[in-house]
Tab-separated table of C-alpha atoms and ligand atoms in Angstrom:
chain	number	residue	atom	x	y	z
W	1320	MET	CA	126.987	235.920	122.061
W	1321	PRO	CA	125.148	237.540	119.115
W	1322	GLU	CA	122.539	240.143	120.010
W	1323	PHE	CA	119.677	238.199	118.404
W	1324	GLN	CA	118.977	234.517	118.895
W	1325	THR	CA	115.928	232.302	118.402
W	1326	SER	CA	113.268	232.764	121.102
W	1327	PRO	CA	113.005	230.065	123.785
W	1328	GLY	CA	111.409	226.903	122.444
W	1329	MET	CA	112.027	227.910	118.814
W	1330	ARG	CA	114.769	226.513	116.612
W	1331	ASP	CA	116.465	227.013	113.268
W	1332	VAL	CA	116.493	223.920	111.108
W	1333	LEU	CA	119.678	223.866	109.052
W	1334	PRO	CA	121.056	221.533	106.384
W	1335	PRO	CA	121.421	218.575	106.451
W	1336	GLU	CA	118.642	218.289	109.091
W	1337	SER	CA	116.267	220.315	106.915
W	1338	ALA	CA	116.618	217.724	104.120
W	1339	ARG	CA	115.579	215.046	106.601
W	1340	TRP	CA	112.495	217.127	107.488
W	1341	ARG	CA	111.522	217.261	103.818
W	1342	ARG	CA	112.070	213.532	103.465
W	1343	PHE	CA	109.916	212.963	106.576
W	1344	VAL	CA	107.031	214.924	105.080
W	1345	ARG	CA	107.532	213.268	101.671
W	1346	THR	CA	107.404	209.817	103.274
W	1347	PHE	CA	104.208	210.774	105.085
W	1348	ASP	CA	102.733	212.215	101.878
W	1349	GLU	CA	103.498	208.966	100.020
W	1350	THR	CA	101.968	206.873	102.804
W	1351	VAL	CA	98.667	208.737	103.001
W	1352	SER	CA	98.307	209.860	99.365
W	1353	ALA	CA	98.296	206.178	98.427
W	1354	ALA	CA	95.235	205.856	100.680
W	1355	GLY	CA	93.263	208.634	98.998
W	1356	TYR	CA	94.115	211.577	101.259
W	1357	GLY	CA	94.603	215.024	99.699
W	1358	GLN	CA	96.645	217.804	101.255
W	1359	VAL	CA	94.964	220.704	103.003
W	1360	VAL	CA	96.978	223.807	103.898
W	1361	PRO	CA	95.140	225.892	106.505
W	1362	PRO	CA	96.496	229.280	107.596
W	1363	LEU	CA	98.758	229.562	110.627
W	1364	LEU	CA	96.391	232.085	112.172
W	1365	GLU	CA	92.683	231.733	112.951
W	1366	ASP	CA	89.974	233.542	114.881
W	1367	ILE	CA	90.631	232.534	118.466
W	1368	GLY	CA	87.096	231.149	118.716
W	1369	VAL	CA	88.070	228.263	116.424
W	1370	PHE	CA	90.485	227.027	119.069
W	1371	HIS	CA	88.218	227.680	122.029
W	1372	ARG	CA	86.146	224.794	120.679
W	1373	VAL	CA	89.176	222.515	121.079
W	1374	GLY	CA	88.652	222.662	124.802
W	1375	GLU	CA	88.251	225.487	127.207
W	1376	ALA	CA	89.374	223.164	129.988
W	1377	THR	CA	92.748	222.337	128.449
W	1378	ASP	CA	96.113	224.002	129.022
W	1379	VAL	CA	96.581	224.129	125.257
W	1380	VAL	CA	93.761	226.668	125.043
W	1381	THR	CA	93.773	228.396	128.429
W	1382	LYS	CA	97.491	228.838	129.062
W	1383	GLU	CA	99.539	228.081	126.003
W	1384	MET	CA	97.951	229.975	123.145
W	1385	TYR	CA	99.876	232.625	121.220
W	1386	ASP	CA	97.006	235.065	120.769
W	1387	PHE	CA	96.747	238.767	120.071
W	1388	VAL	CA	94.449	241.431	118.704
W	1389	ASP	CA	95.416	242.299	115.121
W	1390	LYS	CA	95.340	245.728	113.446
W	1391	GLY	CA	91.724	245.119	112.433
W	1392	GLU	CA	90.730	244.537	116.085
W	1393	ARG	CA	90.278	240.798	115.495
W	1394	HIS	CA	91.263	238.491	118.331
W	1395	VAL	CA	93.371	235.852	116.571
W	1396	ALA	CA	95.716	233.042	117.602
W	1397	LEU	CA	98.567	231.062	116.072
W	1398	ARG	CA	97.221	227.558	115.729
W	1399	PRO	CA	98.165	225.192	118.570
W	1400	GLU	CA	97.095	222.221	116.391
W	1401	GLN	CA	95.349	221.689	113.055
W	1402	THR	CA	92.279	219.537	113.677
W	1403	ALA	CA	90.159	222.570	114.582
W	1404	SER	CA	91.370	224.430	111.473
W	1405	VAL	CA	90.528	221.448	109.260
W	1406	CYS	CA	87.007	221.307	110.725
W	1407	ARG	CA	86.612	225.065	110.296
W	1408	ALA	CA	87.677	224.657	106.649
W	1409	PHE	CA	85.155	221.838	106.229
W	1410	VAL	CA	82.350	224.010	107.564
W	1411	GLN	CA	83.439	226.924	105.377
W	1412	HIS	CA	83.814	225.000	102.089
W	1413	ARG	CA	81.420	222.060	102.563
W	1414	PRO	CA	83.371	219.509	100.473
W	1415	ALA	CA	81.760	216.147	99.665
W	1416	THR	CA	82.240	213.425	102.262
W	1417	PRO	CA	84.151	211.325	103.020
W	1418	TRP	CA	86.628	214.188	103.136
W	1419	LYS	CA	90.053	212.629	103.594
W	1420	VAL	CA	92.857	215.140	104.089
W	1421	TRP	CA	96.434	215.347	105.349
W	1422	TYR	CA	98.536	218.259	106.509
W	1423	ALA	CA	102.070	219.177	107.529
W	1424	GLY	CA	103.316	222.295	109.219
W	1425	PRO	CA	104.142	224.253	112.349
W	1426	ASN	CA	101.998	224.772	115.462
W	1427	PHE	CA	102.565	226.997	118.472
W	1428	ARG	CA	102.112	226.301	122.174
W	1429	TYR	CA	103.599	228.388	124.953
W	1430	GLU	CA	104.993	225.437	126.887
W	1431	LYS	CA	108.068	224.989	129.049
W	1432	PRO	CA	110.742	224.093	126.487
W	1433	GLN	CA	112.746	220.898	126.956
W	1434	ARG	CA	114.023	218.050	124.783
W	1435	GLY	CA	111.058	217.032	122.627
W	1436	ARG	CA	108.861	219.923	123.776
W	1437	TYR	CA	109.053	223.195	121.903
W	1438	ARG	CA	106.983	226.338	121.473
W	1439	GLN	CA	107.029	225.965	117.723
W	1440	PHE	CA	106.814	222.352	116.585
W	1441	ASP	CA	105.789	220.615	113.392
W	1442	GLN	CA	103.144	217.990	112.895
W	1443	VAL	CA	102.027	215.770	110.067
W	1444	GLY	CA	98.502	214.430	110.348
W	1445	ILE	CA	95.329	213.187	108.713
W	1446	GLU	CA	91.632	213.839	109.307
W	1447	VAL	CA	88.580	212.119	107.826
W	1448	LEU	CA	85.205	213.814	108.014
W	1449	GLY	CA	81.962	212.041	107.222
W	1450	PRO	CA	81.911	208.309	107.885
W	1451	ASP	CA	80.864	206.914	111.248
W	1452	ASP	CA	82.607	203.566	110.934
W	1453	PRO	CA	85.008	201.988	113.442
W	1454	LEU	CA	86.855	200.338	110.555
W	1455	LEU	CA	87.769	203.844	109.407
W	1456	ASP	CA	89.320	204.375	112.858
W	1457	VAL	CA	91.358	201.237	112.149
W	1458	GLU	CA	92.459	202.588	108.740
W	1459	VAL	CA	93.546	205.847	110.354
W	1460	ILE	CA	95.495	204.129	113.136
W	1461	ALA	CA	97.032	201.706	110.637
W	1462	LEU	CA	98.302	204.553	108.427
W	1463	GLY	CA	100.078	206.061	111.444
W	1464	TRP	CA	101.528	202.682	112.332
W	1465	ARG	CA	102.733	202.025	108.771
W	1466	PHE	CA	104.364	205.444	108.684
W	1467	PHE	CA	106.437	204.690	111.789
W	1468	GLN	CA	107.388	201.384	110.183
W	1469	ARG	CA	108.536	203.200	107.029
W	1470	LEU	CA	110.757	205.440	109.132
W	1471	GLY	CA	112.315	202.272	110.506
W	1472	LEU	CA	111.290	202.882	114.132
W	1473	GLN	CA	111.031	199.688	116.181
W	1474	GLN	CA	110.273	201.015	119.644
W	1475	VAL	CA	106.775	202.409	119.170
W	1476	THR	CA	103.860	201.205	121.274
W	1477	LEU	CA	100.305	201.799	120.135
W	1478	MET	CA	97.909	202.510	123.006
W	1479	VAL	CA	94.179	202.563	122.415
W	1480	ASN	CA	91.199	203.465	124.552
W	1481	SER	CA	87.592	204.515	124.241
W	1482	LEU	CA	86.332	207.636	125.982
W	1483	GLY	CA	82.751	206.564	125.265
W	1484	GLU	CA	79.897	208.584	123.876
W	1485	PRO	CA	79.276	212.004	125.435
W	1486	ASP	CA	76.821	210.543	128.000
W	1487	ASP	CA	79.214	207.745	128.978
W	1488	ARG	CA	82.011	210.209	129.274
W	1489	ALA	CA	79.923	212.616	131.373
W	1490	ARG	CA	78.988	209.845	133.826
W	1491	PHE	CA	82.628	208.775	134.008
W	1492	VAL	CA	83.828	212.329	134.617
W	1493	ALA	CA	81.234	212.761	137.373
W	1494	ALA	CA	82.402	209.532	139.042
W	1495	LEU	CA	86.037	210.609	138.720
W	1496	HIS	CA	85.221	213.974	140.213
W	1497	ALA	CA	83.502	212.349	143.176
W	1498	HIS	CA	86.423	209.967	143.703
W	1499	PHE	CA	89.048	212.695	143.628
W	1500	GLU	CA	86.941	215.013	145.812
W	1501	THR	CA	86.678	212.283	148.435
W	1502	ASN	CA	90.454	211.833	148.369
W	1503	ILE	CA	91.380	215.433	147.795
W	1504	GLU	CA	93.758	215.692	150.750
W	1505	ARG	CA	95.857	212.902	149.187
W	1506	LEU	CA	96.263	214.731	145.871
W	1507	THR	CA	99.117	217.141	145.122
W	1508	PRO	CA	98.199	220.851	144.999
W	1509	GLU	CA	98.784	220.792	141.202
W	1510	SER	CA	96.278	217.969	140.758
W	1511	ARG	CA	93.728	219.784	142.930
W	1512	VAL	CA	93.906	222.706	140.533
W	1513	THR	CA	93.534	220.329	137.573
W	1514	LEU	CA	90.561	218.657	139.273
W	1515	ALA	CA	88.668	221.916	139.469
W	1516	LYS	CA	89.060	222.380	135.700
W	1517	ASN	CA	89.046	218.898	134.243
W	1518	PRO	CA	88.936	215.720	136.369
W	1519	LEU	CA	90.012	213.616	133.365
W	1520	ARG	CA	93.371	215.314	133.212
W	1521	VAL	CA	94.169	214.321	136.804
W	1522	LEU	CA	94.648	210.809	135.374
W	1523	ASP	CA	97.533	212.256	133.352
W	1524	SER	CA	99.510	213.290	136.434
W	1525	LYS	CA	102.932	211.663	136.452
W	1526	ARG	CA	103.628	212.797	140.033
W	1527	PRO	CA	104.319	209.752	142.261
W	1528	GLU	CA	102.342	211.288	145.182
W	1529	ASP	CA	99.166	211.111	143.070
W	1530	ALA	CA	99.676	207.512	141.995
W	1531	THR	CA	97.674	205.745	144.743
W	1532	VAL	CA	94.550	207.861	144.365
W	1533	ILE	CA	94.746	207.513	140.590
W	1534	ALA	CA	95.178	203.738	140.812
W	1535	SER	CA	91.922	203.373	142.732
W	1536	ALA	CA	89.960	205.806	140.507
W	1537	PRO	CA	86.966	204.603	138.459
W	1538	ARG	CA	87.732	203.129	135.037
W	1539	ILE	CA	86.162	204.307	131.795
W	1540	ALA	CA	85.618	200.701	130.676
W	1541	ASP	CA	82.899	200.386	133.354
W	1542	PHE	CA	81.002	203.380	131.960
W	1543	LEU	CA	80.888	202.516	128.268
W	1544	GLY	CA	77.391	202.071	126.845
W	1545	GLU	CA	76.462	199.450	124.269
W	1546	THR	CA	77.385	201.621	121.237
W	1547	ALA	CA	80.795	202.554	122.592
W	1548	ARG	CA	81.551	198.975	123.582
W	1549	ARG	CA	80.602	197.631	120.152
W	1550	SER	CA	82.615	200.303	118.392
W	1551	PHE	CA	85.691	199.726	120.558
W	1552	SER	CA	85.673	195.978	120.066
W	1553	ALA	CA	85.370	196.493	116.274
W	1554	VAL	CA	88.469	198.729	116.432
W	1555	CYS	CA	90.421	196.146	118.434
W	1556	ASP	CA	89.313	193.309	116.104
W	1557	GLY	CA	90.335	195.353	113.055
W	1558	LEU	CA	93.795	196.032	114.480
W	1559	ARG	CA	94.221	192.328	115.222
W	1560	ALA	CA	93.142	191.462	111.676
W	1561	LEU	CA	95.908	193.750	110.376
W	1562	ASP	CA	98.442	192.261	112.809
W	1563	ILE	CA	99.067	195.655	114.368
W	1564	PRO	CA	100.123	195.173	117.992
W	1565	PHE	CA	98.409	197.410	120.558
W	1566	VAL	CA	97.858	197.845	124.258
W	1567	VAL	CA	94.465	198.811	125.673
W	1568	ASN	CA	95.170	201.587	128.164
W	1569	ASP	CA	92.021	202.788	129.894
W	1570	ARG	CA	94.006	205.565	131.580
W	1571	LEU	CA	94.768	207.147	128.216
W	1572	VAL	CA	93.160	210.581	128.239
W	1573	ARG	CA	94.252	212.951	125.552
W	1574	GLY	CA	95.232	216.564	126.141
W	1575	LEU	CA	92.403	218.053	124.063
W	1576	ASP	CA	88.711	218.073	124.939
W	1577	TYR	CA	87.031	217.118	121.690
W	1578	TYR	CA	87.543	213.357	121.807
W	1579	ARG	CA	84.885	210.718	122.111
W	1580	LEU	CA	84.889	206.959	121.448
W	1581	THR	CA	88.239	205.814	119.993
W	1582	THR	CA	91.396	207.520	121.232
W	1583	PHE	CA	94.958	206.363	120.681
W	1584	GLU	CA	98.567	207.333	121.114
W	1585	PHE	CA	101.851	206.183	119.584
W	1586	VAL	CA	104.378	206.108	122.393
W	1587	GLY	CA	108.131	206.133	121.740
W	1588	GLY	CA	110.291	203.758	123.766
W	1589	THR	CA	113.442	205.883	123.952
W	1590	LEU	CA	112.112	209.249	125.124
W	1591	ASP	CA	111.472	210.728	128.567
W	1592	SER	CA	108.010	209.770	129.814
W	1593	ALA	CA	106.820	213.398	129.920
W	1594	GLN	CA	107.528	213.746	126.181
W	1595	ASN	CA	107.186	210.235	124.843
W	1596	ALA	CA	103.969	210.621	122.820
W	1597	LEU	CA	105.134	210.623	119.212
W	1598	GLY	CA	101.603	211.089	117.965
W	1599	GLY	CA	97.997	210.677	118.921
W	1600	GLY	CA	94.448	211.124	117.854
W	1601	GLY	CA	90.957	209.765	117.924
W	1602	ARG	CA	87.336	210.470	117.125
W	1603	TYR	CA	85.883	213.942	117.588
W	1604	ASP	CA	82.316	213.549	116.354
W	1605	GLY	CA	81.003	216.823	117.833
W	1606	LEU	CA	83.656	219.252	116.666
W	1607	VAL	CA	82.250	220.175	113.238
W	1608	GLU	CA	78.886	220.907	114.852
W	1609	ASP	CA	80.575	223.005	117.550
W	1610	LEU	CA	82.121	225.069	114.763
W	1611	GLY	CA	78.736	225.740	113.208
W	1612	GLY	CA	78.533	222.905	110.659
W	1613	PRO	CA	76.155	219.979	110.251
W	1614	ALA	CA	76.634	217.046	112.629
W	1615	THR	CA	79.597	215.266	111.018
W	1616	PRO	CA	81.703	212.473	112.492
W	1617	GLY	CA	85.474	212.935	112.343
W	1618	VAL	CA	88.587	210.953	113.137
W	1619	GLY	CA	92.299	211.605	112.713
W	1620	PHE	CA	95.720	211.900	114.283
W	1621	ALA	CA	98.766	214.119	114.343
W	1622	ILE	CA	102.376	213.002	114.652
W	1623	GLY	CA	104.995	215.333	116.110
W	1624	LEU	CA	107.832	215.681	113.618
W	1625	ASP	CA	110.441	217.115	115.998
W	1626	ARG	CA	109.862	214.465	118.610
W	1627	THR	CA	109.668	211.588	116.163
W	1628	LEU	CA	113.009	212.619	114.669
W	1629	LEU	CA	114.515	212.533	118.173
W	1630	ALA	CA	113.221	208.964	118.458
W	1631	CYS	CA	114.830	208.239	115.051
W	1632	ASP	CA	118.142	209.632	116.375
W	1633	ASP	CA	117.887	207.409	119.450
W	1634	GLU	CA	117.184	204.335	117.316
W	1635	LYS	CA	119.714	205.399	114.649
W	1636	VAL	CA	117.190	205.129	111.834
W	1637	PHE	CA	116.047	207.634	109.185
W	1638	THR	CA	119.335	209.495	109.543
W	1639	ALA	CA	120.158	212.957	108.249
W	1640	ASP	CA	122.347	212.561	105.177
W	1641	VAL	CA	124.234	215.419	103.585
W	1642	GLU	CA	122.774	216.174	100.182
W	1643	ARG	CA	125.481	216.169	97.520
W	1644	VAL	CA	125.745	217.458	93.991
W	1645	ASP	CA	126.847	215.138	91.176
W	1646	VAL	CA	129.270	217.429	89.397
W	1647	PHE	CA	131.595	220.242	90.470
W	1648	VAL	CA	132.772	222.641	87.798
W	1649	VAL	CA	136.313	223.989	88.128
W	1650	ASP	CA	136.984	226.993	85.907
W	1651	THR	CA	140.363	228.779	85.775
W	1652	THR	CA	139.356	231.078	82.907
W	1653	GLY	CA	137.610	233.661	85.067
W	1654	GLY	CA	134.271	232.078	85.993
W	1655	LEU	CA	131.996	232.795	83.045
W	1656	ASN	CA	132.500	229.269	81.666
W	1657	ALA	CA	131.543	227.801	85.059
W	1658	LEU	CA	128.406	229.937	84.975
W	1659	LEU	CA	127.466	228.601	81.518
W	1660	LEU	CA	128.394	224.976	82.226
W	1661	THR	CA	126.577	224.701	85.572
W	1662	ASP	CA	123.488	226.254	83.996
W	1663	GLN	CA	123.631	223.781	81.087
W	1664	LEU	CA	124.074	220.806	83.415
W	1665	ARG	CA	121.297	221.851	85.792
W	1666	GLU	CA	118.933	222.368	82.851
W	1667	ASN	CA	119.708	218.780	81.860
W	1668	GLY	CA	118.856	217.406	85.281
W	1669	ILE	CA	122.427	217.068	86.568
W	1670	ARG	CA	123.050	218.468	90.039
W	1671	ALA	CA	125.992	220.817	89.669
W	1672	ASP	CA	127.890	223.305	91.811
W	1673	ARG	CA	131.002	225.441	91.312
W	1674	ALA	CA	133.540	227.664	93.072
W	1675	TYR	CA	133.515	231.470	93.016
W	1676	GLU	CA	135.948	234.387	93.179
W	1677	ASN	CA	138.240	232.998	90.451
W	1678	ARG	CA	140.313	231.033	92.942
W	1679	SER	CA	143.407	228.973	92.042
W	1680	MET	CA	143.077	225.519	90.497
W	1681	LYS	CA	144.270	223.962	93.778
W	1682	SER	CA	141.713	225.808	95.869
W	1683	GLN	CA	138.873	224.939	93.458
W	1684	MET	CA	139.855	221.252	93.444
W	1685	LYS	CA	139.701	221.287	97.248
W	1686	ALA	CA	136.221	222.751	97.065
W	1687	ALA	CA	135.291	220.035	94.559
W	1688	ASP	CA	136.432	217.355	97.012
W	1689	ARG	CA	134.539	218.935	99.881
W	1690	SER	CA	131.353	219.126	97.809
W	1691	GLY	CA	131.114	215.340	97.674
W	1692	ALA	CA	130.588	215.473	93.885
W	1693	VAL	CA	131.310	212.317	91.926
W	1694	VAL	CA	132.955	214.111	89.017
W	1695	ALA	CA	134.857	217.358	88.449
W	1696	VAL	CA	134.441	219.112	85.116
W	1697	ILE	CA	137.560	221.220	84.580
W	1698	ILE	CA	137.967	224.048	82.124
W	1699	GLY	CA	141.177	226.069	81.664
W	1700	PRO	CA	142.384	228.347	78.840
W	1701	ASP	CA	143.380	225.392	76.569
W	1702	GLU	CA	139.998	223.681	76.919
W	1703	ALA	CA	138.189	226.975	76.387
W	1704	GLU	CA	140.163	227.445	73.187
W	1705	SER	CA	139.417	223.952	71.834
W	1706	GLY	CA	135.755	223.744	72.938
W	1707	THR	CA	136.432	220.856	75.323
W	1708	VAL	CA	136.429	220.150	79.067
W	1709	VAL	CA	138.244	217.617	81.220
W	1710	VAL	CA	136.046	215.143	83.109
W	1711	ARG	CA	137.846	213.849	86.186
W	1712	PRO	CA	136.342	211.172	88.482
W	1713	LEU	CA	136.737	212.266	92.107
W	1714	ARG	CA	135.883	209.184	94.089
W	1715	ASP	CA	136.422	205.701	92.664
W	1716	GLY	CA	139.633	206.433	90.772
W	1717	GLY	CA	139.287	205.988	87.013
W	1718	GLU	CA	140.916	207.885	84.154
W	1719	GLN	CA	140.198	211.498	83.358
W	1720	SER	CA	139.173	212.244	79.789
W	1721	SER	CA	138.812	215.160	77.454
W	1722	VAL	CA	135.266	215.631	76.169
W	1723	SER	CA	133.851	218.104	73.672
W	1724	ARG	CA	131.389	220.518	75.241
W	1725	SER	CA	128.568	219.357	73.028
W	1726	ASP	CA	129.033	215.767	74.306
W	1727	LEU	CA	129.374	216.752	77.956
W	1728	THR	CA	125.806	216.140	79.150
W	1729	ASN	CA	125.604	212.685	77.581
W	1730	THR	CA	129.050	211.686	78.838
W	1731	LEU	CA	128.178	212.775	82.375
W	1732	LYS	CA	124.832	210.980	82.312
W	1733	ARG	CA	126.724	207.801	81.352
W	1734	VAL	CA	129.380	208.279	84.056
W	1735	LEU	CA	126.830	209.096	86.750
W	1736	SER	CA	124.534	206.194	85.985
Z	1920	HAM	P1	98.419	216.325	120.414
Z	1920	HAM	O1	98.513	215.060	121.204
Z	1920	HAM	O2	98.225	217.579	121.152
Z	1920	HAM	O3	97.241	216.091	119.389
Z	1920	HAM	O4	99.699	216.467	119.510
Z	1920	HAM	C1	100.110	215.440	118.637
Z	1920	HAM	C2	101.612	215.284	118.694
Z	1920	HAM	O5	102.254	216.537	118.451
Z	1920	HAM	C3	102.162	214.853	120.044
Z	1920	HAM	O6	102.064	213.457	120.203
Z	1920	HAM	C4	103.601	215.322	119.962
Z	1920	HAM	O7	104.392	214.397	119.226
Z	1920	HAM	C5	103.488	216.581	119.149
Z	1920	HAM	N1	103.536	217.750	120.045
Z	1920	HAM	C6	102.531	218.320	120.747
Z	1920	HAM	N2	102.977	219.378	121.452
Z	1920	HAM	C7	104.306	219.471	121.199
Z	1920	HAM	C8	105.356	220.357	121.630
Z	1920	HAM	N3	105.122	221.383	122.438
Z	1920	HAM	N4	106.617	220.143	121.148
Z	1920	HAM	C9	106.869	219.123	120.309
Z	1920	HAM	N5	105.927	218.267	119.865
Z	1920	HAM	C10	104.664	218.431	120.308
Z	1920	HAM	C11	96.829	217.008	118.471
Z	1920	HAM	O8	97.453	218.004	118.182
Z	1920	HAM	C12	95.560	216.619	117.767
Z	1920	HAM	N6	95.215	217.685	116.809
Z	1920	HAM	C13	95.721	215.275	117.081
Z	1920	HAM	C14	94.482	214.850	116.349
Z	1920	HAM	C15	94.270	214.916	115.028
Z	1920	HAM	N7	93.395	214.342	116.897
Z	1920	HAM	C16	92.504	214.086	115.945
Z	1920	HAM	N8	93.012	214.442	114.817
């Protein structure tokens, strides 16, 4: 065992998996750029206060944060998510609204690592600041849905809920608290601890012993005021108009505190229930104000890249393909010709690789085969002398031919097309 290995919950991403990651982000970029979203790249590290606003009653903030005091005596944290950073950036730069942005990158949570749950994990996401319009919520949800479709995933269920306006939510939380207090002896010790901090999160318990008390708990739907009800039915109507299937789940409470009104989750059908949320989001109309900005509505989601790729593996879609070069240069004259030829080809947009250490012809041809290239370009002493190279097809048979060096790029472009 080597002395140094990745820390628990952290992973190296190697080829060809890393190419799939890039393709994942590119596919997301294409999906949301076409809808007018621009990329924002916030720093990995923020003043810890930025994240305290995400919810002082959530594990993400109280237990799982990677925080420390830096050399300038600032208390900072690695971001556990990016919505708070985006809102902080909005307050700092005051861009015109609607501000429609997307992001991609790593986040850090000190969680118990398991399949689909890591301490460093990547997300792609969007946020829109400004408009207070339930049809924007529908646009946001629809972009997430379309992205999963583009990946080819079939087993994704969209769950939606409304957590109401702050008053509705407060009345609901009070009723929940009363209900759980009355039945406290029937709750597991873990849920009793959760109850003291955040009654909403008790609804999230997956422990069978808690199920009966949770089943008889008050339902948010009965606490929604007129505004929340109207907004939620507009969201549901909009999703129906777009033919996006969804399930209303009034037990859906998200793991962060800033949500109000619309909340939603994309649930994967192949993953363990503790880690089956592929993505989620909702409205967070108070967050910008909490961070010192003007009252500004906001809505967005984040999709977990690591977890979604596991779902892709399970469904055998969006597979990791080895990236290949087009041409492999075999040079038995010492290597300088391979250096010149690969440089020339790459400058002309042809993906080219070569062998090193002046190996034998046989060994270089083996390397050419392994590389997956379509064509080998071979240069030996005779070719060097006459200013030619041999072009040899490696895959579909076909004759090899001698080509002058000045014609090489054009010949290869013809062969490769
Ligand atoms: P979240 O539900 O905490 O929401 O995370 C979104 C997604 O990130 C999850 O559904 C999951 O796929 C992935 N994820 C979270 N934690 C881990 C982990 N430890 N390991 C692997 N994947 C993980 C947010 O982060 C909000 N900022 C979403 C949002 C954006 N709400 C409004 N705008």
